[in-house]
Amino acid sequence: SQQGEEDPQALSIQEGENATMNCSYKTSINNLQWYRQNSGRGLVHLILIRSNEREKHSGRLRVTLDTSKKSSSLLITASRAADTASYFCATFLQGAQKLVFGQGTRLTINP
Amino acid sequence: GAVVSQHPSRVICKSGTSVKIECRSLDFQATTMFWYRQFPKQSLMLMATSNEGSKATYEQGVEKDKFLINHASLTLSTLTVTSAHPEDSSFYICSANLAGGRNEQFFGPGTRLTVL
């Protein structure tokens, strides 16, 4: 079964606004990663946050991790139409040496 | 970053035929590769972990005799869908682990399989 649950499942906002997506997971992790997928295409790795990190930034992306709540959030600031895509969190499970993906959030940025 | 390729990008086949999908790490060696399946508007589901020189490890519910995995070299893993049926139509994505402690996987562009 999927490790992670993401919310919301779909998000539609206006260009320029900020988009926040959340991810929850169930078991202990080594790290958590966020990916973007444009329709029908492969995955693009966005950011990796280790279990001992609480926040990480990359350009317009900000990721937080709360291991006590087993949750993470991805914030995209000043959204652009090109940010329209599906976003997935994926947890790298300790010991299992594999990535398990959340259900994903379909983000639509309206011009 | 590390590059992973897949071939073919799209394949259409008749029911009952077998289809082979290749996954290559182009500029690095990958002792471990992973195969995922993604149905429309759904997430990626891990099918199996492919280890160079040994048998693949399949996830629960994935038929190993139907989805044959071969990882004969450090840069190539193949997935063969045997006796494909329409319900096997899906997007198949591979990834490869970049060794060095970051546990970061690099994903191929995916293969769209349509079984008629």
PDB file of C-alpha atoms in Angstrom:
ATOM      1  CA  SER A   1       0.000   0.000   0.000  1.00  0.00           C
ATOM      2  CA  GLN A   2       1.092   3.560  -0.460  1.00  0.00           C
ATOM      3  CA  GLN A   3       3.137   5.022   2.358  1.00  0.00           C
ATOM      4  CA  GLY A   4       2.175   8.598   1.859  1.00  0.00           C
ATOM      5  CA  GLU A   5      -1.000  10.529   1.587  1.00  0.00           C
ATOM      6  CA  GLU A   6      -1.050  13.906  -0.014  1.00  0.00           C
ATOM      7  CA  ASP A   7      -3.460  16.684   0.348  1.00  0.00           C
ATOM      8  CA  PRO A   8      -5.055  18.305  -1.405  1.00  0.00           C
ATOM      9  CA  GLN A   9      -5.510  15.844  -4.273  1.00  0.00           C
ATOM     10  CA  ALA A  10      -6.070  18.779  -6.599  1.00  0.00           C
ATOM     11  CA  LEU A  11      -5.282  22.459  -6.264  1.00  0.00           C
ATOM     12  CA  SER A  12      -6.130  25.292  -8.637  1.00  0.00           C
ATOM     13  CA  ILE A  13      -4.789  28.791  -8.014  1.00  0.00           C
ATOM     14  CA  GLN A  14      -4.060  32.014  -9.878  1.00  0.00           C
ATOM     15  CA  GLU A  15      -0.653  32.778 -11.251  1.00  0.00           C
ATOM     16  CA  GLY A  16       1.426  34.637  -8.720  1.00  0.00           C
ATOM     17  CA  GLU A  17      -0.182  33.034  -5.702  1.00  0.00           C
ATOM     18  CA  ASN A  18       1.581  30.581  -3.443  1.00  0.00           C
ATOM     19  CA  ALA A  19       0.773  26.866  -3.559  1.00  0.00           C
ATOM     20  CA  THR A  20       1.086  24.592  -0.561  1.00  0.00           C
ATOM     21  CA  MET A  21       0.915  20.818  -0.717  1.00  0.00           C
ATOM     22  CA  ASN A  22       1.091  18.470   2.235  1.00  0.00           C
ATOM     23  CA  CYS A  23       2.295  14.920   2.610  1.00  0.00           C
ATOM     24  CA  SER A  24       1.883  12.514   5.507  1.00  0.00           C
ATOM     25  CA  TYR A  25       3.595   9.184   5.960  1.00  0.00           C
ATOM     26  CA  LYS A  26       3.400   6.253   8.311  1.00  0.00           C
ATOM     27  CA  THR A  27       6.771   4.727   9.107  1.00  0.00           C
ATOM     28  CA  SER A  28      10.279   5.893   9.917  1.00  0.00           C
ATOM     29  CA  ILE A  29      12.135   7.389   7.011  1.00  0.00           C
ATOM     30  CA  ASN A  30      15.668   8.095   5.969  1.00  0.00           C
ATOM     31  CA  ASN A  31      14.663  11.037   3.821  1.00  0.00           C
ATOM     32  CA  LEU A  32      11.682  12.503   2.007  1.00  0.00           C
ATOM     33  CA  GLN A  33      11.752  13.699  -1.564  1.00  0.00           C
ATOM     34  CA  TRP A  34       9.465  15.769  -3.727  1.00  0.00           C
ATOM     35  CA  TYR A  35       9.030  15.201  -7.442  1.00  0.00           C
ATOM     36  CA  ARG A  36       7.167  16.930 -10.254  1.00  0.00           C
ATOM     37  CA  GLN A  37       5.569  15.171 -13.179  1.00  0.00           C
ATOM     38  CA  ASN A  38       4.141  16.882 -16.199  1.00  0.00           C
ATOM     39  CA  SER A  39       1.273  15.062 -17.854  1.00  0.00           C
ATOM     40  CA  GLY A  40       2.431  11.837 -19.474  1.00  0.00           C
ATOM     41  CA  ARG A  41       6.079  12.531 -18.780  1.00  0.00           C
ATOM     42  CA  GLY A  42       8.785  11.282 -16.458  1.00  0.00           C
ATOM     43  CA  LEU A  43       9.565  12.520 -12.984  1.00  0.00           C
ATOM     44  CA  VAL A  44      11.704  15.511 -12.152  1.00  0.00           C
ATOM     45  CA  HIS A  45      13.434  15.480  -8.786  1.00  0.00           C
ATOM     46  CA  LEU A  46      12.800  18.746  -6.951  1.00  0.00           C
ATOM     47  CA  ILE A  47      14.251  18.502  -3.484  1.00  0.00           C
ATOM     48  CA  LEU A  48      15.404  16.012  -0.871  1.00  0.00           C
ATOM     49  CA  ILE A  49      15.146  16.622   2.841  1.00  0.00           C
ATOM     50  CA  ARG A  50      16.842  14.322   5.313  1.00  0.00           C
ATOM     51  CA  SER A  51      15.162  13.067   8.443  1.00  0.00           C
ATOM     52  CA  ASN A  52      17.371  15.281  10.620  1.00  0.00           C
ATOM     53  CA  GLU A  53      16.500  18.426   8.666  1.00  0.00           C
ATOM     54  CA  ARG A  54      13.463  20.600   9.320  1.00  0.00           C
ATOM     55  CA  GLU A  55      13.410  22.976   6.386  1.00  0.00           C
ATOM     56  CA  LYS A  56      15.039  23.302   3.019  1.00  0.00           C
ATOM     57  CA  HIS A  57      14.888  25.871   0.245  1.00  0.00           C
ATOM     58  CA  SER A  58      15.568  25.682  -3.457  1.00  0.00           C
ATOM     59  CA  GLY A  59      14.675  28.729  -5.529  1.00  0.00           C
ATOM     60  CA  ARG A  60      10.913  29.251  -5.200  1.00  0.00           C
ATOM     61  CA  LEU A  61      10.508  25.958  -3.370  1.00  0.00           C
ATOM     62  CA  ARG A  62      10.378  25.547   0.375  1.00  0.00           C
ATOM     63  CA  VAL A  63      10.045  22.149   2.000  1.00  0.00           C
ATOM     64  CA  THR A  64       9.438  21.456   5.654  1.00  0.00           C
ATOM     65  CA  LEU A  65       9.620  18.170   7.496  1.00  0.00           C
ATOM     66  CA  ASP A  66       8.092  17.361  10.861  1.00  0.00           C
ATOM     67  CA  THR A  67       9.146  13.860  11.857  1.00  0.00           C
ATOM     68  CA  SER A  68       7.123  13.979  15.074  1.00  0.00           C
ATOM     69  CA  LYS A  69       3.967  14.437  13.019  1.00  0.00           C
ATOM     70  CA  LYS A  70       5.274  12.375  10.110  1.00  0.00           C
ATOM     71  CA  SER A  71       4.420  15.105   7.692  1.00  0.00           C
ATOM     72  CA  SER A  72       6.013  17.358   5.115  1.00  0.00           C
ATOM     73  CA  SER A  73       4.903  20.333   3.106  1.00  0.00           C
ATOM     74  CA  LEU A  74       5.982  21.787  -0.223  1.00  0.00           C
ATOM     75  CA  LEU A  75       5.470  25.483  -0.791  1.00  0.00           C
ATOM     76  CA  ILE A  76       5.831  27.006  -4.239  1.00  0.00           C
ATOM     77  CA  THR A  77       5.980  30.780  -4.065  1.00  0.00           C
ATOM     78  CA  ALA A  78       4.975  33.193  -6.811  1.00  0.00           C
ATOM     79  CA  SER A  79       3.520  30.410  -8.933  1.00  0.00           C
ATOM     80  CA  ARG A  80       3.800  30.406 -12.711  1.00  0.00           C
ATOM     81  CA  ALA A  81       1.727  28.707 -15.394  1.00  0.00           C
ATOM     82  CA  ALA A  82       4.705  26.417 -16.040  1.00  0.00           C
ATOM     83  CA  ASP A  83       4.353  25.053 -12.500  1.00  0.00           C
ATOM     84  CA  THR A  84       1.188  23.243 -13.601  1.00  0.00           C
ATOM     85  CA  ALA A  85       1.943  19.569 -12.986  1.00  0.00           C
ATOM     86  CA  SER A  86       1.433  16.726 -10.525  1.00  0.00           C
ATOM     87  CA  TYR A  87       3.598  16.816  -7.436  1.00  0.00           C
ATOM     88  CA  PHE A  88       4.508  13.700  -5.493  1.00  0.00           C
ATOM     89  CA  CYS A  89       6.207  13.180  -2.202  1.00  0.00           C
ATOM     90  CA  ALA A  90       8.226  10.028  -1.790  1.00  0.00           C
ATOM     91  CA  THR A  91       9.696   8.579   1.353  1.00  0.00           C
ATOM     92  CA  PHE A  92      12.882   6.581   1.446  1.00  0.00           C
ATOM     93  CA  LEU A  93      12.214   3.918   4.020  1.00  0.00           C
ATOM     94  CA  GLN A  94      14.868   3.018   6.543  1.00  0.00           C
ATOM     95  CA  GLY A  95      16.075  -0.513   5.991  1.00  0.00           C
ATOM     96  CA  ALA A  96      13.890  -1.187   2.964  1.00  0.00           C
ATOM     97  CA  GLN A  97      16.107   0.830   0.606  1.00  0.00           C
ATOM     98  CA  LYS A  98      13.207   1.870  -1.582  1.00  0.00           C
ATOM     99  CA  LEU A  99      11.105   4.911  -2.406  1.00  0.00           C
ATOM    100  CA  VAL A 100       7.400   4.856  -1.739  1.00  0.00           C
ATOM    101  CA  PHE A 101       5.265   7.504  -3.387  1.00  0.00           C
ATOM    102  CA  GLY A 102       2.303   9.430  -2.119  1.00  0.00           C
ATOM    103  CA  GLN A 103      -0.888   9.807  -4.111  1.00  0.00           C
ATOM    104  CA  GLY A 104       0.136  13.142  -5.535  1.00  0.00           C
ATOM    105  CA  THR A 105      -1.360  16.607  -5.864  1.00  0.00           C
ATOM    106  CA  ARG A 106      -2.483  17.884  -9.249  1.00  0.00           C
ATOM    107  CA  LEU A 107      -1.623  21.555  -9.325  1.00  0.00           C
ATOM    108  CA  THR A 108      -3.144  23.895 -11.903  1.00  0.00           C
ATOM    109  CA  ILE A 109      -1.909  27.463 -12.215  1.00  0.00           C
ATOM    110  CA  ASN A 110      -4.402  29.680 -13.987  1.00  0.00           C
ATOM    111  CA  PRO A 111      -2.983  32.593 -15.992  1.00  0.00           C
TER     112      PRO A 111
ATOM    113  CA  GLY B   1      22.671  15.237 -12.907  1.00  0.00           C
ATOM    114  CA  ALA B   2      22.696  11.540 -13.714  1.00  0.00           C
ATOM    115  CA  VAL B   3      20.735  10.506 -16.787  1.00  0.00           C
ATOM    116  CA  VAL B   4      18.535   7.464 -17.162  1.00  0.00           C
ATOM    117  CA  SER B   5      17.037   6.501 -20.491  1.00  0.00           C
ATOM    118  CA  GLN B   6      14.248   4.149 -21.423  1.00  0.00           C
ATOM    119  CA  HIS B   7      13.474   2.461 -24.687  1.00  0.00           C
ATOM    120  CA  PRO B   8      11.027   2.419 -26.274  1.00  0.00           C
ATOM    121  CA  SER B   9       9.128   5.515 -25.198  1.00  0.00           C
ATOM    122  CA  ARG B  10       5.880   4.136 -26.583  1.00  0.00           C
ATOM    123  CA  VAL B  11       4.816   0.681 -27.641  1.00  0.00           C
ATOM    124  CA  ILE B  12       1.554  -0.695 -28.928  1.00  0.00           C
ATOM    125  CA  CYS B  13       1.162  -4.439 -29.121  1.00  0.00           C
ATOM    126  CA  LYS B  14      -1.457  -7.101 -29.592  1.00  0.00           C
ATOM    127  CA  SER B  15      -2.813  -9.073 -26.690  1.00  0.00           C
ATOM    128  CA  GLY B  16      -0.735 -12.157 -25.994  1.00  0.00           C
ATOM    129  CA  THR B  17       2.582 -10.800 -27.182  1.00  0.00           C
ATOM    130  CA  SER B  18       5.597 -10.031 -25.011  1.00  0.00           C
ATOM    131  CA  VAL B  19       7.154  -6.610 -24.738  1.00  0.00           C
ATOM    132  CA  LYS B  20      10.651  -5.742 -23.535  1.00  0.00           C
ATOM    133  CA  ILE B  21      11.457  -2.351 -22.026  1.00  0.00           C
ATOM    134  CA  GLU B  22      15.045  -1.255 -21.482  1.00  0.00           C
ATOM    135  CA  CYS B  23      16.330   1.038 -18.776  1.00  0.00           C
ATOM    136  CA  ARG B  24      19.861   2.397 -19.045  1.00  0.00           C
ATOM    137  CA  SER B  25      21.969   4.568 -16.791  1.00  0.00           C
ATOM    138  CA  LEU B  26      23.932   6.669 -19.265  1.00  0.00           C
ATOM    139  CA  ASP B  27      26.686   8.249 -17.239  1.00  0.00           C
ATOM    140  CA  PHE B  28      26.889   6.238 -14.070  1.00  0.00           C
ATOM    141  CA  GLN B  29      26.800   2.681 -12.849  1.00  0.00           C
ATOM    142  CA  ALA B  30      23.715   1.499 -11.056  1.00  0.00           C
ATOM    143  CA  THR B  31      23.841  -1.611  -8.928  1.00  0.00           C
ATOM    144  CA  THR B  32      20.172  -1.149  -8.169  1.00  0.00           C
ATOM    145  CA  MET B  33      17.361  -0.122 -10.474  1.00  0.00           C
ATOM    146  CA  PHE B  34      13.665   0.097  -9.750  1.00  0.00           C
ATOM    147  CA  TRP B  35      10.604  -0.508 -11.893  1.00  0.00           C
ATOM    148  CA  TYR B  36       7.358   1.360 -11.306  1.00  0.00           C
ATOM    149  CA  ARG B  37       3.952   1.240 -12.935  1.00  0.00           C
ATOM    150  CA  GLN B  38       1.640   4.228 -13.123  1.00  0.00           C
ATOM    151  CA  PHE B  39      -1.988   4.073 -14.203  1.00  0.00           C
ATOM    152  CA  PRO B  40      -3.673   7.245 -15.493  1.00  0.00           C
ATOM    153  CA  LYS B  41      -4.082   9.945 -12.866  1.00  0.00           C
ATOM    154  CA  GLN B  42      -2.587   7.684 -10.216  1.00  0.00           C
ATOM    155  CA  SER B  43       0.681   7.553  -8.364  1.00  0.00           C
ATOM    156  CA  LEU B  44       3.704   5.399  -9.054  1.00  0.00           C
ATOM    157  CA  MET B  45       3.556   1.891  -7.677  1.00  0.00           C
ATOM    158  CA  LEU B  46       6.840   0.095  -7.124  1.00  0.00           C
ATOM    159  CA  MET B  47       6.808  -3.226  -8.938  1.00  0.00           C
ATOM    160  CA  ALA B  48      10.258  -4.582  -8.251  1.00  0.00           C
ATOM    161  CA  THR B  49      13.812  -3.807  -7.295  1.00  0.00           C
ATOM    162  CA  SER B  50      16.378  -4.957  -9.814  1.00  0.00           C
ATOM    163  CA  ASN B  51      19.823  -5.876  -8.530  1.00  0.00           C
ATOM    164  CA  GLU B  52      22.758  -6.352 -10.856  1.00  0.00           C
ATOM    165  CA  GLY B  53      23.816  -9.962 -10.987  1.00  0.00           C
ATOM    166  CA  SER B  54      21.034 -11.318  -8.818  1.00  0.00           C
ATOM    167  CA  LYS B  55      17.324 -11.982  -8.879  1.00  0.00           C
ATOM    168  CA  ALA B  56      14.918  -9.096  -8.680  1.00  0.00           C
ATOM    169  CA  THR B  57      12.858  -8.486  -5.565  1.00  0.00           C
ATOM    170  CA  TYR B  58       9.183  -8.151  -6.372  1.00  0.00           C
ATOM    171  CA  GLU B  59       6.597  -6.221  -4.417  1.00  0.00           C
ATOM    172  CA  GLN B  60       3.585  -8.008  -3.020  1.00  0.00           C
ATOM    173  CA  GLY B  61       0.985  -8.691  -5.677  1.00  0.00           C
ATOM    174  CA  VAL B  62       3.352  -8.387  -8.635  1.00  0.00           C
ATOM    175  CA  GLU B  63       3.657 -11.594 -10.654  1.00  0.00           C
ATOM    176  CA  LYS B  64       7.305 -12.354 -11.212  1.00  0.00           C
ATOM    177  CA  ASP B  65       6.557 -14.762 -14.055  1.00  0.00           C
ATOM    178  CA  LYS B  66       4.596 -12.106 -15.882  1.00  0.00           C
ATOM    179  CA  PHE B  67       7.024  -9.243 -15.347  1.00  0.00           C
ATOM    180  CA  LEU B  68      10.477 -10.632 -16.017  1.00  0.00           C
ATOM    181  CA  ILE B  69      13.356  -8.469 -14.896  1.00  0.00           C
ATOM    182  CA  ASN B  70      16.953  -8.894 -15.954  1.00  0.00           C
ATOM    183  CA  HIS B  71      19.793  -6.712 -14.687  1.00  0.00           C
ATOM    184  CA  ALA B  72      22.755  -8.172 -16.506  1.00  0.00           C
ATOM    185  CA  SER B  73      25.080  -5.182 -16.347  1.00  0.00           C
ATOM    186  CA  LEU B  74      25.689  -2.146 -14.202  1.00  0.00           C
ATOM    187  CA  THR B  75      24.042   0.114 -16.756  1.00  0.00           C
ATOM    188  CA  LEU B  76      21.117  -1.913 -18.073  1.00  0.00           C
ATOM    189  CA  SER B  77      17.964  -3.431 -16.636  1.00  0.00           C
ATOM    190  CA  THR B  78      15.156  -4.854 -18.734  1.00  0.00           C
ATOM    191  CA  LEU B  79      11.508  -5.453 -17.943  1.00  0.00           C
ATOM    192  CA  THR B  80       9.643  -7.940 -20.105  1.00  0.00           C
ATOM    193  CA  VAL B  81       5.882  -7.992 -19.918  1.00  0.00           C
ATOM    194  CA  THR B  82       5.015 -11.517 -20.990  1.00  0.00           C
ATOM    195  CA  SER B  83       1.742 -12.413 -22.672  1.00  0.00           C
ATOM    196  CA  ALA B  84       0.520  -8.860 -22.331  1.00  0.00           C
ATOM    197  CA  HIS B  85      -3.179  -8.145 -21.899  1.00  0.00           C
ATOM    198  CA  PRO B  86      -5.127  -4.872 -22.092  1.00  0.00           C
ATOM    199  CA  GLU B  87      -5.047  -4.532 -18.308  1.00  0.00           C
ATOM    200  CA  ASP B  88      -1.250  -4.337 -18.521  1.00  0.00           C
ATOM    201  CA  SER B  89      -1.572  -1.087 -20.443  1.00  0.00           C
ATOM    202  CA  SER B  90       0.163   1.486 -18.305  1.00  0.00           C
ATOM    203  CA  PHE B  91       3.078   3.879 -17.992  1.00  0.00           C
ATOM    204  CA  TYR B  92       6.207   2.008 -16.883  1.00  0.00           C
ATOM    205  CA  ILE B  93       8.986   4.027 -15.296  1.00  0.00           C
ATOM    206  CA  CYS B  94      12.410   2.905 -14.184  1.00  0.00           C
ATOM    207  CA  SER B  95      14.834   4.590 -11.858  1.00  0.00           C
ATOM    208  CA  ALA B  96      18.407   4.039 -10.808  1.00  0.00           C
ATOM    209  CA  ASN B  97      20.096   4.666  -7.512  1.00  0.00           C
ATOM    210  CA  LEU B  98      23.082   6.952  -7.480  1.00  0.00           C
ATOM    211  CA  ALA B  99      25.466   5.427  -4.997  1.00  0.00           C
ATOM    212  CA  GLY B 100      27.117   7.634  -2.416  1.00  0.00           C
ATOM    213  CA  GLY B 101      24.750   7.895   0.479  1.00  0.00           C
ATOM    214  CA  ARG B 102      22.156  10.352  -0.803  1.00  0.00           C
ATOM    215  CA  ASN B 103      19.675   7.601  -1.692  1.00  0.00           C
ATOM    216  CA  GLU B 104      18.578   9.781  -4.563  1.00  0.00           C
ATOM    217  CA  GLN B 105      16.982   8.043  -7.484  1.00  0.00           C
ATOM    218  CA  PHE B 106      17.087   9.265 -11.047  1.00  0.00           C
ATOM    219  CA  PHE B 107      14.104   8.442 -13.164  1.00  0.00           C
ATOM    220  CA  GLY B 108      13.805   7.493 -16.789  1.00  0.00           C
ATOM    221  CA  PRO B 109      11.277   9.256 -19.024  1.00  0.00           C
ATOM    222  CA  GLY B 110       8.878   6.326 -18.935  1.00  0.00           C
ATOM    223  CA  THR B 111       7.430   3.901 -21.468  1.00  0.00           C
ATOM    224  CA  ARG B 112       3.783   4.060 -22.458  1.00  0.00           C
ATOM    225  CA  LEU B 113       2.514   0.525 -23.127  1.00  0.00           C
ATOM    226  CA  THR B 114      -0.793   0.031 -24.877  1.00  0.00           C
ATOM    227  CA  VAL B 115      -2.057  -3.507 -25.323  1.00  0.00           C
ATOM    228  CA  LEU B 116      -4.845  -3.903 -27.847  1.00  0.00           C
TER     229      LEU B 116
END
